[in-house]
């Protein structure tokens, strides 16, 4: 089929490649976890890659990003080095946080990634603080804060959105709604109309979009980033689905039988692939992108597996000195 007029084939091929890289990174991370190389949990974002790529590919390097416990995709899309990320997951020397952060606490200031966060909702107020600093310094950049649908039921959501609106801060809130908060259907624990209605009640413009359609996410992100630059805080609500367990070891038995199987046809990578094939890109070319992503992340995994742990004394480096609790407390 001939390329369609309004479809930017080159751009969407690039976004397809990025989504494949995230998936391959997480498959390699799950492998590492299964081999006992990762202490702590891995929260895969398999099925949610379009939101990460569609948003982060529209940011500049010095724009600021804050993410969640499910942040590999966001961090990679913001430009972090996958080798450093895998080293971090394995607690090795050369990790983004010298092996002290792990999967849920990766930060890479060199690409504007201010941090993933294992405390649900806690990234929201940090993000608002960063946006306030940008405003006070008169800088020309924005903050993007990504959180799940479960986080909107924690206090920081109201606190953060309120502060952002009162001070008209340059921040884009992104609710990545996969329908679940760990093992619970978020609907069962959410009163009212959800994130969009809550944001609108504070005077923040907010809309819901299909978060599994890369074109929709890309266009919504472009539009909302421009709006944030002109007029302060906004919120995007992306509907998506976590295709696997809450963590890599969660069998997700709380889901109705067959629910996840039925959702694979809505996989954002498969959907993007179909669009590209319909537009004339060959299946071989797309397989090549996919295989390159797998090869890259297999390399990254092997580097991390064979790397050294930091020297034991480095445990005391870069951590806050709060004194000796034994002598001070007694
Ligand atoms: C304050 C807090 N409460 C509970 C937890 C345990 N917990 C970890 S992830 C999670 C679910 C969060 O759901 P959501 O925000 O929708 O993100 P998702 O896991 O779906 O990406 C919970 C309850 C936590 N980490 N922090």
Short mmCIF file of C-alpha atoms and ligand atoms in Angstrom, two decimals, residues 43 48 68-70 118-120 147-151 154 176 178 180-182 186 242 246, ligand 1:
data_model
loop_
_atom_site.label_atom_id
_atom_site.label_comp_id
_atom_site.label_asym_id
_atom_site.label_seq_id
_atom_site.Cartn_x
_atom_site.Cartn_y
_atom_site.Cartn_z
CA UNK A 43 7.44 -3.58 37.60
CA UNK A 48 2.01 0.66 28.23
CA UNK A 68 6.88 5.97 39.14
CA UNK A 69 7.84 2.48 40.26
CA UNK A 70 6.96 1.46 36.65
CA UNK A 118 8.63 3.73 44.75
CA UNK A 119 6.19 5.71 46.90
CA UNK A 120 2.94 5.95 44.96
CA UNK A 147 1.72 8.58 37.63
CA UNK A 148 -0.79 5.73 37.66
CA UNK A 149 -4.54 5.75 38.23
CA UNK A 150 -3.98 4.52 41.79
CA UNK A 151 -1.95 7.62 42.64
CA UNK A 154 -3.45 9.76 47.41
CA UNK A 176 -1.24 6.42 32.85
CA UNK A 178 -3.97 0.76 33.32
CA UNK A 180 -5.37 -1.51 38.25
CA UNK A 181 -3.70 -0.35 41.45
CA UNK A 182 -1.55 -3.40 42.15
CA UNK A 186 -8.92 1.19 40.59
CA UNK A 242 -0.77 -3.65 31.88
CA UNK A 246 1.98 -5.89 38.68
C1 LIG B 1 2.18 5.23 49.38
C2 LIG B 1 2.22 3.81 48.84
N1 LIG B 1 1.20 2.99 49.11
C3 LIG B 1 1.22 1.73 48.66
C4 LIG B 1 2.28 1.28 47.91
C5 LIG B 1 2.30 -0.16 47.37
N2 LIG B 1 2.04 -0.10 45.91
C6 LIG B 1 3.06 -0.16 45.06
S1 LIG B 1 2.52 0.03 43.48
C7 LIG B 1 0.94 0.17 43.96
C8 LIG B 1 -0.17 0.35 42.94
C9 LIG B 1 -0.14 1.68 42.32
O1 LIG B 1 -1.11 1.76 41.30
P1 LIG B 1 -1.01 2.84 40.21
O2 LIG B 1 -0.68 4.16 40.79
O3 LIG B 1 -2.25 2.76 39.39
O4 LIG B 1 0.25 2.43 39.34
P2 LIG B 1 0.47 1.07 38.52
O5 LIG B 1 1.12 0.11 39.49
O6 LIG B 1 -0.83 0.60 38.03
O7 LIG B 1 1.40 1.45 37.44
C10 LIG B 1 0.82 0.08 45.32
C11 LIG B 1 -0.44 0.17 46.05
C12 LIG B 1 3.34 2.17 47.66
N3 LIG B 1 4.40 1.80 46.96
N4 LIG B 1 3.28 3.44 48.12
#
